[in-house]
Coordinates of C-alpha atoms in Angstrom, one line a residue:
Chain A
X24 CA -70.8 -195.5 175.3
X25 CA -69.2 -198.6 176.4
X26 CA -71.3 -201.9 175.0
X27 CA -71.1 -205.1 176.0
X28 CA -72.4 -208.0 173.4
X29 CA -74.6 -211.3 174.5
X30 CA -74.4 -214.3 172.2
X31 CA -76.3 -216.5 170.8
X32 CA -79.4 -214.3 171.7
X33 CA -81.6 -217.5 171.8
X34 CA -80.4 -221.3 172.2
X35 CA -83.0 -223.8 172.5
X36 CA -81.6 -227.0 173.0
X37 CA -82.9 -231.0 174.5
X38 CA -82.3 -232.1 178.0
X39 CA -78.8 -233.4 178.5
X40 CA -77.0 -231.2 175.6
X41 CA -74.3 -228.9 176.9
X42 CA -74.0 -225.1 175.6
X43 CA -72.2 -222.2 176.1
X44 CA -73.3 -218.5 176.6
X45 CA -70.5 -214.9 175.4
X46 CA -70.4 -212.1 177.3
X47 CA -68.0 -209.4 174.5
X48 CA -66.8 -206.1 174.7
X49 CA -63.9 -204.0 173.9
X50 CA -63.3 -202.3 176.7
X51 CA -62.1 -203.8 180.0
X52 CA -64.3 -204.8 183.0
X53 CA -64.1 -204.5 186.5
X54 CA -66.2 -206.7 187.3
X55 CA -68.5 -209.0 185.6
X56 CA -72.0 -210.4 187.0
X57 CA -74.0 -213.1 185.6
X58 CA -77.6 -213.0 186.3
X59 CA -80.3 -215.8 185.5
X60 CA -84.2 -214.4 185.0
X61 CA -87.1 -216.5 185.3
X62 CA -90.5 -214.6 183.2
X63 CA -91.8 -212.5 185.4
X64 CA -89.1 -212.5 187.9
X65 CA -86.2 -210.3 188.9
X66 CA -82.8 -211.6 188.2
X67 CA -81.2 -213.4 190.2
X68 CA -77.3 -213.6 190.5
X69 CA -75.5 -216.5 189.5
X70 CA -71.9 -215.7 189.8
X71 CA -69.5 -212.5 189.9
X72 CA -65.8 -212.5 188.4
X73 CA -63.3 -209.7 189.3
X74 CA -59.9 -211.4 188.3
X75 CA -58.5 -212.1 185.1
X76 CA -58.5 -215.6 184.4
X77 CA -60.7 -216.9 186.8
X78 CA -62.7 -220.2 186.6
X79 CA -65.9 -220.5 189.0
X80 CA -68.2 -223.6 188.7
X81 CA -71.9 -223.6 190.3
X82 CA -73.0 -227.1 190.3
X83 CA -73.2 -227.9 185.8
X84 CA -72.2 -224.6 185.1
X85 CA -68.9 -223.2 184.5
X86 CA -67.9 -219.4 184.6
X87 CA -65.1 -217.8 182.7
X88 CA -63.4 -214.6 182.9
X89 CA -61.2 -213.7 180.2
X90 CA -57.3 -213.1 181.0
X91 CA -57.7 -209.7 179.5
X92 CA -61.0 -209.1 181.4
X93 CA -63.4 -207.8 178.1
X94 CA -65.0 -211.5 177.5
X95 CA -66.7 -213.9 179.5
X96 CA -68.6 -217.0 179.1
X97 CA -70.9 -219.6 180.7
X98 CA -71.2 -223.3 180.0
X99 CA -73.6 -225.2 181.7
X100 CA -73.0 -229.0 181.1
X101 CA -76.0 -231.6 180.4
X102 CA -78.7 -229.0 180.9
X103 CA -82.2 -229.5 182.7
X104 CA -85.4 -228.1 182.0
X105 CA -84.8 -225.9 185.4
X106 CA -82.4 -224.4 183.8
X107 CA -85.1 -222.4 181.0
X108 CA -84.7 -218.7 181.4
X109 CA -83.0 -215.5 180.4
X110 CA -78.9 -215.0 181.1
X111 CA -77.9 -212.0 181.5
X112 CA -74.0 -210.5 182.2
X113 CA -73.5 -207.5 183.1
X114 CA -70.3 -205.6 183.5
X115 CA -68.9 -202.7 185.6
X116 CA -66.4 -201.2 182.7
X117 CA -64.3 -199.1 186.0
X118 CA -63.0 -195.6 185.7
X119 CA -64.7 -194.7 188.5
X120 CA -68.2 -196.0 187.4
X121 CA -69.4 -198.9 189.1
X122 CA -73.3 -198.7 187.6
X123 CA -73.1 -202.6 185.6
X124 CA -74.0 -202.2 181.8
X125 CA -76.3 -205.1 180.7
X126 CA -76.3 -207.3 177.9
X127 CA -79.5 -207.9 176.3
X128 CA -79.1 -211.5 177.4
X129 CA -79.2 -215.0 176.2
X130 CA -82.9 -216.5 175.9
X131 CA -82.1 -220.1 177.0
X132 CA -85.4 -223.0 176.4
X133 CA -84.6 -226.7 177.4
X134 CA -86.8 -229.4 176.2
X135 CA -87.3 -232.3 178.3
Chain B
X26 CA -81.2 -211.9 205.5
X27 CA -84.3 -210.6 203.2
X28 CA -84.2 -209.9 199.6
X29 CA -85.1 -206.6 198.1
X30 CA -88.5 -206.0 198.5
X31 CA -90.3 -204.0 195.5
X32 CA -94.6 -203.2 196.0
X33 CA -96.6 -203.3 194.0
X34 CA -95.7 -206.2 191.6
X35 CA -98.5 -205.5 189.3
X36 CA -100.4 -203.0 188.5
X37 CA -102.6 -201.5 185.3
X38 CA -102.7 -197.4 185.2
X39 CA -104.1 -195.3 181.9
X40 CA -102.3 -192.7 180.2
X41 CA -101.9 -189.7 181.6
X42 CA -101.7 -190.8 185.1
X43 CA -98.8 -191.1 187.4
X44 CA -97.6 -194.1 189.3
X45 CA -95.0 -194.6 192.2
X46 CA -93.2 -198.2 192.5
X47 CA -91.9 -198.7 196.0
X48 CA -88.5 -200.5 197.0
X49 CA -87.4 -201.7 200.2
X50 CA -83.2 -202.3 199.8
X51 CA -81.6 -205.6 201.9
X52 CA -80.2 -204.7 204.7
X53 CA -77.6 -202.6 205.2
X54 CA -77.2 -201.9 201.7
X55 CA -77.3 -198.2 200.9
X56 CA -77.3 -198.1 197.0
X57 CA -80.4 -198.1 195.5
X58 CA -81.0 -198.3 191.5
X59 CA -84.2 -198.5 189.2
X60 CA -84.4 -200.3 185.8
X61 CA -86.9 -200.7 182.8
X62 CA -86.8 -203.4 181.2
X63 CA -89.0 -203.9 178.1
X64 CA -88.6 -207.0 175.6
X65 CA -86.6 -204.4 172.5
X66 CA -84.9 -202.7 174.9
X67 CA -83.8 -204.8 178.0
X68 CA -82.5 -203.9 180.7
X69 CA -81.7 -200.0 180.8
X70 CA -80.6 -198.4 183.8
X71 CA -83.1 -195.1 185.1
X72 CA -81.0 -194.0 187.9
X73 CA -79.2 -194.6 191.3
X74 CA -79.6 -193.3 194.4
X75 CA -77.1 -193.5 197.4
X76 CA -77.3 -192.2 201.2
X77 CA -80.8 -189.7 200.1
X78 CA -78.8 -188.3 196.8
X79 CA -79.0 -189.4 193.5
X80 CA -75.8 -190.2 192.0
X81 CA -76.3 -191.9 188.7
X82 CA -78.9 -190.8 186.1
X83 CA -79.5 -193.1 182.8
X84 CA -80.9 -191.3 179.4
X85 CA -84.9 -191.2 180.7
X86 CA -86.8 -187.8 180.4
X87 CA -87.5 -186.1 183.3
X88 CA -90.9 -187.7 184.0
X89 CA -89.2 -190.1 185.7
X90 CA -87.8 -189.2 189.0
X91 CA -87.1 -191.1 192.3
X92 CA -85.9 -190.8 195.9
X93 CA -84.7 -192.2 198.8
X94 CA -85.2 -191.8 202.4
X95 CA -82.9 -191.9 205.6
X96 CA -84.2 -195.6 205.8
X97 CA -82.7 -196.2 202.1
X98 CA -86.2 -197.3 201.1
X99 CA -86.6 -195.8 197.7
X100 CA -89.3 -194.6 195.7
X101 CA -89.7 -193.9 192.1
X102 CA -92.6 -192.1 190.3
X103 CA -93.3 -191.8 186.6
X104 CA -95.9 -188.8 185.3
X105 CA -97.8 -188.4 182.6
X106 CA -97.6 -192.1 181.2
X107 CA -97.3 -192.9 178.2
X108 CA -97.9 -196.6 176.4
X109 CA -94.1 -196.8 176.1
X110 CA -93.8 -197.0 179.8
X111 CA -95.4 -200.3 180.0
X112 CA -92.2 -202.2 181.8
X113 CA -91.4 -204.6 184.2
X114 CA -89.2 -202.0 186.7
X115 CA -86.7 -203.7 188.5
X116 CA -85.1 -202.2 192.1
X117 CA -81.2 -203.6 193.1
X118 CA -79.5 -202.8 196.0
X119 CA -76.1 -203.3 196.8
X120 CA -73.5 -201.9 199.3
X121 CA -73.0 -199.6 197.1
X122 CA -69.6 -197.6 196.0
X123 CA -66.5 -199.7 194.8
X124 CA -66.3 -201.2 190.9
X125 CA -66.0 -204.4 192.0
X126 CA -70.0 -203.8 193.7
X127 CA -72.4 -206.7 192.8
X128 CA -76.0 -205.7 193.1
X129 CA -78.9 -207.5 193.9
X130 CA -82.5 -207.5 192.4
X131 CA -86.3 -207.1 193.6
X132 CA -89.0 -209.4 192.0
X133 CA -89.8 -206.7 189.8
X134 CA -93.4 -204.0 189.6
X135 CA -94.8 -204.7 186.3
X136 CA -96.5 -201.7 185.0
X137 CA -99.1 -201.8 182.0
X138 CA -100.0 -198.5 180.7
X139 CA -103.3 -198.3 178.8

């Protein structure tokens, strides 16, 4: 079974800090989605990654994908109380699977 | 272009009774998958369903069980519930097919089994 590790698992932080957000495994992705959750809600997707390396930036936040493609991280700089919520990745490990494996996600609470 | 479209988004049932969670896919998308997510769990994939066949089946017993019609609506039912099944089960869609597939999800039915 092919696992894929979220840290921290909660971050509660003031308005205006920065933080960052891992997305681990040992085994190399395909893909890589990164899903923000609202309680009660679906998720909704942020960002996907396919190519070692890559760097993709949604307004303060900033995703990473690992040159060897089995990490990846978000950093979202001088965060808002909109951005409260769960962050999930969730990778497509290849081989001819393409259902994503989830982390169990990153519990983010901003104080204003 | 619509979202994914999952009815109802609440309901309450009682042990022992079955419940079906309906899930309309976006447009053109013809993969359709089902997930429980519970708070120790998270997110835990049930199964996937692609053109009217299932194709992917996570670890869940067999009480579980879905479908999909011609449409690519989907449906999933779960029997004889249990306390455990109290969820919020999410629908995705997606195109459906290739590793580097993104999928997308419903709102979410939240289920409370008492």
């Amino acid at each position: 079974t092919q696992l894929l590790e979220q840290s921290p698992q909660f971050l509660s932080i003031q308005e205006g800090e920065n933080l960052t957000v891992y997305c681990n495994s040992s085994s190399v992705f395909s893909s890589l989605q990164w899903y923000r959750q609202e309680p009660g809600e679906g998720p909704v997707l942020l960002v996907t990654v396919v190519t070692g390396g890559e760097v993709k930036k949604l307004k303060r936040l900033t995703f990473q994908f690992g040159d060897a493609r089995k990490d990846s991280s978000l950093h979202i700089t001088a965060a808002q109380p909109g951005d409260t919520g769960l962050y999930l990745c969730a990778g497509v490990f290849g081989g001819g699977s393409y259902i994503p494996t989830f982390g169990r996600g990153t519990s983010l609470i901003v104080h204003p | 272009k619509a979202g994914v479209t999952q009815t109802p988004r609440y309901l309450i049932k009682t042990r022992g009774q079955q419940v079906t969670l309906s899930c309309s896919p976006i447009s053109g998308h013809r993969s359709v998958s089902w997930y429980q997510q519970t708070p120790g769990q998270g997110l835990q994939f049930l199964f996937e369903y692609f053109s009217e066949t299932q194709r992917n089946k996570g670890n869940f017993p067999g009480r579980f069980s879905g479908r999909q019609f011609s449409n690519s609506r989907s449906e999933m039912n779960v029997s004889t519930l249990e306390l455990g099944d109290s969820a919020l089960y999410l629908c995705a869609s997606s195109l459906g097919g290739t590793e580097k597939n993104t999928i997308y999800f419903g709102e979410g039915s939240w289920l409370t089994v008492v």
